[in-house]
mmCIF file of C-alpha atoms and ligand atoms in Angstrom:
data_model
loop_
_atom_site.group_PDB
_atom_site.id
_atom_site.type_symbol
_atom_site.label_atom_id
_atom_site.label_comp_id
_atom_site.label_asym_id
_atom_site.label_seq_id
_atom_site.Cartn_x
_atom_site.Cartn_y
_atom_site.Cartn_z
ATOM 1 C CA UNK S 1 14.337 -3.215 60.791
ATOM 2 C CA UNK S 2 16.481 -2.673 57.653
ATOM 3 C CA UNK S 3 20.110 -2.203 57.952
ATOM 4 C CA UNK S 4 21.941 0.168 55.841
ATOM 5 C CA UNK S 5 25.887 -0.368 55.074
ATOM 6 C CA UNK S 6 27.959 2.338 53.918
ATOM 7 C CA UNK S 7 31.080 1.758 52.051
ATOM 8 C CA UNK S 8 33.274 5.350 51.860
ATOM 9 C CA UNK S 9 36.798 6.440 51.143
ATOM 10 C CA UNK S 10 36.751 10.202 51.059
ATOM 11 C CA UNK S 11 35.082 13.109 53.274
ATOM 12 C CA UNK S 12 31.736 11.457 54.241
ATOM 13 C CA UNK S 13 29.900 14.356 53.671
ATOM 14 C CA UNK S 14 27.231 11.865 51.694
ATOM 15 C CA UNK S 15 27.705 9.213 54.403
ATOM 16 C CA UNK S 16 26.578 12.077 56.843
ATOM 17 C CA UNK S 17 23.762 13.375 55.213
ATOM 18 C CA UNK S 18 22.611 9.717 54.680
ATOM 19 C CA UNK S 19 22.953 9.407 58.673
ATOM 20 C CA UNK S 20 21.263 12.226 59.474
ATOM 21 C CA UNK S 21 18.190 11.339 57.077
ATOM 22 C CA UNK S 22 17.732 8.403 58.780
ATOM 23 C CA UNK S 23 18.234 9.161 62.942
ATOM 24 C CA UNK S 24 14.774 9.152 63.536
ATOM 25 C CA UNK S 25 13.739 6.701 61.237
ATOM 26 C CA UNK S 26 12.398 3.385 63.501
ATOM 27 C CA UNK S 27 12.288 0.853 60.442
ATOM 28 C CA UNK S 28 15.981 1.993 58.419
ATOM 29 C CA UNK S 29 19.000 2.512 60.191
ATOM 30 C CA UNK S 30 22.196 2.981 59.139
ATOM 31 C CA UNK S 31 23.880 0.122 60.302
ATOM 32 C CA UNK S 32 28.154 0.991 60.355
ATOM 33 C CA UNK S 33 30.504 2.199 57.515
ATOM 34 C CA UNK S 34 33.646 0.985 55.980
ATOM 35 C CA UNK S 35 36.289 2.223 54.617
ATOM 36 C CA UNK S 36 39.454 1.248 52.335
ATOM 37 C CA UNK S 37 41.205 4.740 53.827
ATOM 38 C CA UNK S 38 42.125 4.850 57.343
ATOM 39 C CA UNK S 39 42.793 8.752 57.250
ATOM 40 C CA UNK S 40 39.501 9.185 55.243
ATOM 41 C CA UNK S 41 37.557 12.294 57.024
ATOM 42 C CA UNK S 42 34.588 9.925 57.217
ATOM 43 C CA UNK S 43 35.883 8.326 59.849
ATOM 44 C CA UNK S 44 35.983 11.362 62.661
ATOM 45 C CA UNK S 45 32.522 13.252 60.498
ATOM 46 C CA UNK S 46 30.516 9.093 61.910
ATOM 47 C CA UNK S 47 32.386 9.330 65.152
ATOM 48 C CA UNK S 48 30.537 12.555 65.917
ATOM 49 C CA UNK S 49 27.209 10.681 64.896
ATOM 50 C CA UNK S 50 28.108 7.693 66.698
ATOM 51 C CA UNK S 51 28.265 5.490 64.065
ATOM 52 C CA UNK S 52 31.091 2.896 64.105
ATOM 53 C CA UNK S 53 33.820 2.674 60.863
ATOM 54 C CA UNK S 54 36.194 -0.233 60.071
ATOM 55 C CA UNK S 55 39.169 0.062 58.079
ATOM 56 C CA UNK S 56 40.072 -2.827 55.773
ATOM 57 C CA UNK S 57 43.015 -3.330 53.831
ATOM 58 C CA UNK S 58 43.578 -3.276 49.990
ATOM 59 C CA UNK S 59 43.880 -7.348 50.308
ATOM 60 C CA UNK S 60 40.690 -7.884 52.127
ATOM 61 C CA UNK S 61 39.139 -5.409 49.704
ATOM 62 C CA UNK S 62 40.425 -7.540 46.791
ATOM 63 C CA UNK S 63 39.439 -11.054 48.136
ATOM 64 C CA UNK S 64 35.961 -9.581 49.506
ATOM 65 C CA UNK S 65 34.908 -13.025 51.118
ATOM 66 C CA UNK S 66 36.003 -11.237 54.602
ATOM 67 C CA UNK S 67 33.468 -8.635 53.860
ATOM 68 C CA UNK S 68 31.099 -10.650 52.681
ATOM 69 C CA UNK S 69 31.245 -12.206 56.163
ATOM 70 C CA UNK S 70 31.248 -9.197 57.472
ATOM 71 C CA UNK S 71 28.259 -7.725 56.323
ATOM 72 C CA UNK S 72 26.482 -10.559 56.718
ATOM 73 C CA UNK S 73 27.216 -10.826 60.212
ATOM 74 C CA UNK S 74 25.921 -7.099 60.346
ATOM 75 C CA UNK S 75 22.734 -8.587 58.678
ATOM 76 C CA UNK S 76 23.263 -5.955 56.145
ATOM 77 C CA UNK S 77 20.413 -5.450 53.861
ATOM 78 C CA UNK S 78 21.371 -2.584 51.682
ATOM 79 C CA UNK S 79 24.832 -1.136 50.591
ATOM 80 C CA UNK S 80 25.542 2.368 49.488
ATOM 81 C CA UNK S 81 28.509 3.350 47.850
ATOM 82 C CA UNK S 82 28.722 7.269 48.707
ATOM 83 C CA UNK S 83 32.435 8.402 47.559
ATOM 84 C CA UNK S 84 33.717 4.646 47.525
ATOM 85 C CA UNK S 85 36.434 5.033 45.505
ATOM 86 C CA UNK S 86 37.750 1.052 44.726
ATOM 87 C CA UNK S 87 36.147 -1.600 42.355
ATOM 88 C CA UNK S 88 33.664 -3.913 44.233
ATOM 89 C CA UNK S 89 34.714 -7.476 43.676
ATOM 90 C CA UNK S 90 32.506 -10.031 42.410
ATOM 91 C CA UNK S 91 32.045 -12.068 45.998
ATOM 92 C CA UNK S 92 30.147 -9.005 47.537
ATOM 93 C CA UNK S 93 28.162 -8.325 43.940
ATOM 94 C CA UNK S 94 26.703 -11.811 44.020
ATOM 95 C CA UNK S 95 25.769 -11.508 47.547
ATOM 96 C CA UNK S 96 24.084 -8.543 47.318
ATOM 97 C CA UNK S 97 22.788 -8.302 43.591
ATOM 98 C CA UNK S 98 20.355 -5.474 42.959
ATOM 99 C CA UNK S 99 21.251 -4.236 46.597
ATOM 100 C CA UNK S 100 24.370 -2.398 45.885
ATOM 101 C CA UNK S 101 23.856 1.295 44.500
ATOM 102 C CA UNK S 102 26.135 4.244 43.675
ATOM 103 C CA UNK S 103 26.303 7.386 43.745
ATOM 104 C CA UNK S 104 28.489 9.419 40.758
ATOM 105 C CA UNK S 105 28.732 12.876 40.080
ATOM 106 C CA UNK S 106 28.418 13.334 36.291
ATOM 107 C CA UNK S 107 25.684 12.293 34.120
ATOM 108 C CA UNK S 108 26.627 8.971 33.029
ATOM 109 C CA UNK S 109 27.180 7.766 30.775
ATOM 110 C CA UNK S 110 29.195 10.764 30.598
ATOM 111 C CA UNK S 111 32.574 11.015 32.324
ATOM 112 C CA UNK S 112 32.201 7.919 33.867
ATOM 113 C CA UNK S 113 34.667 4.582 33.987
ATOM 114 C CA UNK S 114 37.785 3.891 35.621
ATOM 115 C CA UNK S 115 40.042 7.129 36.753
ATOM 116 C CA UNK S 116 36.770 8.997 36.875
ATOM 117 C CA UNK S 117 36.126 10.232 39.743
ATOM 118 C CA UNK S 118 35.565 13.146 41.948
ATOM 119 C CA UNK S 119 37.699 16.295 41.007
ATOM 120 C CA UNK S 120 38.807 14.587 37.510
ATOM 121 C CA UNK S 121 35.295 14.488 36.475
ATOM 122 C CA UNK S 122 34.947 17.924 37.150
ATOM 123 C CA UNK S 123 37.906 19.036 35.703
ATOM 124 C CA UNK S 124 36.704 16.961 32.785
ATOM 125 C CA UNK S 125 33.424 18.351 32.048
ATOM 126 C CA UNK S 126 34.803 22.429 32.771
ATOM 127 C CA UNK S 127 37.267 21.012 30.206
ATOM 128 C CA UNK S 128 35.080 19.855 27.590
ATOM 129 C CA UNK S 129 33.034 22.943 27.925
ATOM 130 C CA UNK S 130 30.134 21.429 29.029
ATOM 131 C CA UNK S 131 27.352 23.837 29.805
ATOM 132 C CA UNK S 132 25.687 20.960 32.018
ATOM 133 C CA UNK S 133 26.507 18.137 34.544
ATOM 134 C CA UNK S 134 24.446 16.711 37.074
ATOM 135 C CA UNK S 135 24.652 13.426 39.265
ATOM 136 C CA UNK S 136 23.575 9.638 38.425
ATOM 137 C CA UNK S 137 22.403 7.047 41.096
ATOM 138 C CA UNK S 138 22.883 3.262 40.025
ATOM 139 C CA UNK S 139 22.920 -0.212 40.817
ATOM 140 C CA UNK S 140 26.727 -1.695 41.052
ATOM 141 C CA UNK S 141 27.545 -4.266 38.392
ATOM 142 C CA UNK S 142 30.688 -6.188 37.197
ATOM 143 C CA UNK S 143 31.500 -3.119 35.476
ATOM 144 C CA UNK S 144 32.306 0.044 36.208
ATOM 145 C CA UNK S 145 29.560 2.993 36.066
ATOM 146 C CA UNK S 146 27.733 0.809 33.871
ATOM 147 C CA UNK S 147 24.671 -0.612 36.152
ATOM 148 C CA UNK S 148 21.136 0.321 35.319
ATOM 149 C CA UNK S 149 20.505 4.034 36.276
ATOM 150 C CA UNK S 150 18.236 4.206 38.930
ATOM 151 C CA UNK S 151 18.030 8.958 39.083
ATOM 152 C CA UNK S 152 19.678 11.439 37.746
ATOM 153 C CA UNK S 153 20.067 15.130 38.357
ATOM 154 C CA UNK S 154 21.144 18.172 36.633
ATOM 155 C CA UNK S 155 22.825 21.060 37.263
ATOM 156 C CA UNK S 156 24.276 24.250 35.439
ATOM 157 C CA UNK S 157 27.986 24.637 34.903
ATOM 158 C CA UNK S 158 28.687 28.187 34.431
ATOM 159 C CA UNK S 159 31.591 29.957 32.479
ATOM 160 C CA UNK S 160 33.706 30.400 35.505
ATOM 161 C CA UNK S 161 33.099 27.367 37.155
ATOM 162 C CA UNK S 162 36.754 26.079 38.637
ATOM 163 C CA UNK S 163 36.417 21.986 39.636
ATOM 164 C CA UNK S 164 36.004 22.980 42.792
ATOM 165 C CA UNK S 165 33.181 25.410 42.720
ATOM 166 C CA UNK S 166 31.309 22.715 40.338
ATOM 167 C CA UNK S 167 31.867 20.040 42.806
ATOM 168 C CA UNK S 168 30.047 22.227 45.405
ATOM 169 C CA UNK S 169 27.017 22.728 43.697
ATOM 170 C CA UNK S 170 27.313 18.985 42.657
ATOM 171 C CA UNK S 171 27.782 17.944 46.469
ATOM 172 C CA UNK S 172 24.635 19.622 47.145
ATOM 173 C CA UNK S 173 22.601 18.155 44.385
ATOM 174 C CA UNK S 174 23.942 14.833 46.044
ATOM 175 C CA UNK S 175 22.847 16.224 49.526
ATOM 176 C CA UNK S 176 19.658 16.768 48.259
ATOM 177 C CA UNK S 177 18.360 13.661 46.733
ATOM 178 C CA UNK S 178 20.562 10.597 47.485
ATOM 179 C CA UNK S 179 19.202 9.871 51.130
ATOM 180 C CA UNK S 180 15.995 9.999 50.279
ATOM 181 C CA UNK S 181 16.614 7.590 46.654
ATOM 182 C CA UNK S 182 18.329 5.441 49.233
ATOM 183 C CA UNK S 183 14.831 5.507 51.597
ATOM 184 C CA UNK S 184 13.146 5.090 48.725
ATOM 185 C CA UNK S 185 14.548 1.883 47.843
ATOM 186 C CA UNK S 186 15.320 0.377 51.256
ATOM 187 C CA UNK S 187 11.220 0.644 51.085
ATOM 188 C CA UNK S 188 10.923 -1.552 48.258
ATOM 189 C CA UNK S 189 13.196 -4.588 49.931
ATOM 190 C CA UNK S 190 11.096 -7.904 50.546
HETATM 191 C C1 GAR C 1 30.929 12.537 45.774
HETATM 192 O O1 GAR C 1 30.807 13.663 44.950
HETATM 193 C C2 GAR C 1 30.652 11.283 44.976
HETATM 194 O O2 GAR C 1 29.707 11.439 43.968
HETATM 195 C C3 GAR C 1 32.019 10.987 44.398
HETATM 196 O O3 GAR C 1 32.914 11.263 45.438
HETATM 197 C C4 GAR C 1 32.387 12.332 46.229
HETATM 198 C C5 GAR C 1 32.473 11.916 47.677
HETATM 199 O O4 GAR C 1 32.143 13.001 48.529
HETATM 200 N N1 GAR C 1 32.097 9.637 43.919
HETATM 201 C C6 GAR C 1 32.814 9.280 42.862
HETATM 202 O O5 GAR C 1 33.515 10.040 42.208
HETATM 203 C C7 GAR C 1 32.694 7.800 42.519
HETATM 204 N N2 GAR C 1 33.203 7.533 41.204
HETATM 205 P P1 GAR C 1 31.853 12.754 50.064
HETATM 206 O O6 GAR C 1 32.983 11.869 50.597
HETATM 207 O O7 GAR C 1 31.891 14.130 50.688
HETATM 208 O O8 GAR C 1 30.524 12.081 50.185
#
């Protein structure tokens, strides 16, 4: 058995189509997911799939050995990052090297780096006129939205596109491919 972690700050709706993917899967499961929010909607969206969350605090966040220890004692083998909106400190990188990934939605390296994220991307890109933007799966290094690209995918953006009609159409390009990128990889683990 393989044990998926998800780290999440923000809706869930990633977290939950990750969840789903996986309920009848007897050699992956998705193991908890934490959070750095405790109002984050993931919380009550994993609570409906019986999955537990745990809230930690900025601090803990920022020091990392707790989770670490944490995820070790969850024998975590895999950690996906689906709307995790803090830096991942160097204690949890080292312990999990080339088993962290993320998911962004822009195609990096496009709109990516610190302050980008979610609706500021997207008000980015309608901004810059973009006629395209898509989403980019990666591996989590020391910096941000700069580890190796592991898929991307691309999507129209169309003259009237407001943020929040682009992240829509982004959210279901996510939808679409991240669980089974995640599968995918989990497969390839020793
Ligand atoms: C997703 O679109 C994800 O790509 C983005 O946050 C959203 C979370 O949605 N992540 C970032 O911007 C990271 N820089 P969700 O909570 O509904 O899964």
């Amino acid at each position: 058995m393989k044990n998926i972690v998800i780290f999440a700050s923000g809706d869930g709706s990633n977290a939950e189509a990750i969840v789903k993917h996986f309920a009848a899967n007897d050699s992956i499961k998705v193991k908890c997911v934490l959070t750095n929010r405790i109002n984050a909607g993931v919380h009550q969206r994993m609570e409906s799939l019986g999955i537990p969350t745990y809230n930690f605090p900025k601090e803990v966040w920022c020091d990392a050995n707790e989770i670490v220890r944490f995820l070790q004692k969850e024998n975590t083998d895999f950690i996906v990052l689906a709307g995790f909106l803090a830096k991942i400190e160097i204690p949890i990188i080292k312990a999990f090297t080339g088993r962290i990934i993320n998911i962004h939605p822009s195609l990096l390296p496009k709109y990516g780096g610190k302050g980008m994220w979610g609706h500021h991307i997207h008000e980015a890109v309608i901004a810059a006129r973009e006629t395209q933007s898509g989403i980019t799966i990666h591996y989590i290094d020391e910096d941000i939205d700069k580890g190796e690209i592991i898929f991307q995918a691309s999507c129209e953006v169309l003259p009237d596109d407001t943020p929040d009609s682009l992240a829509e159409r982004i959210h279901a390009l996510e939808h679409r491919h991240f669980p089974s990128v995640v599968e995918n990889l989990v497969n390839g683990l020793d």
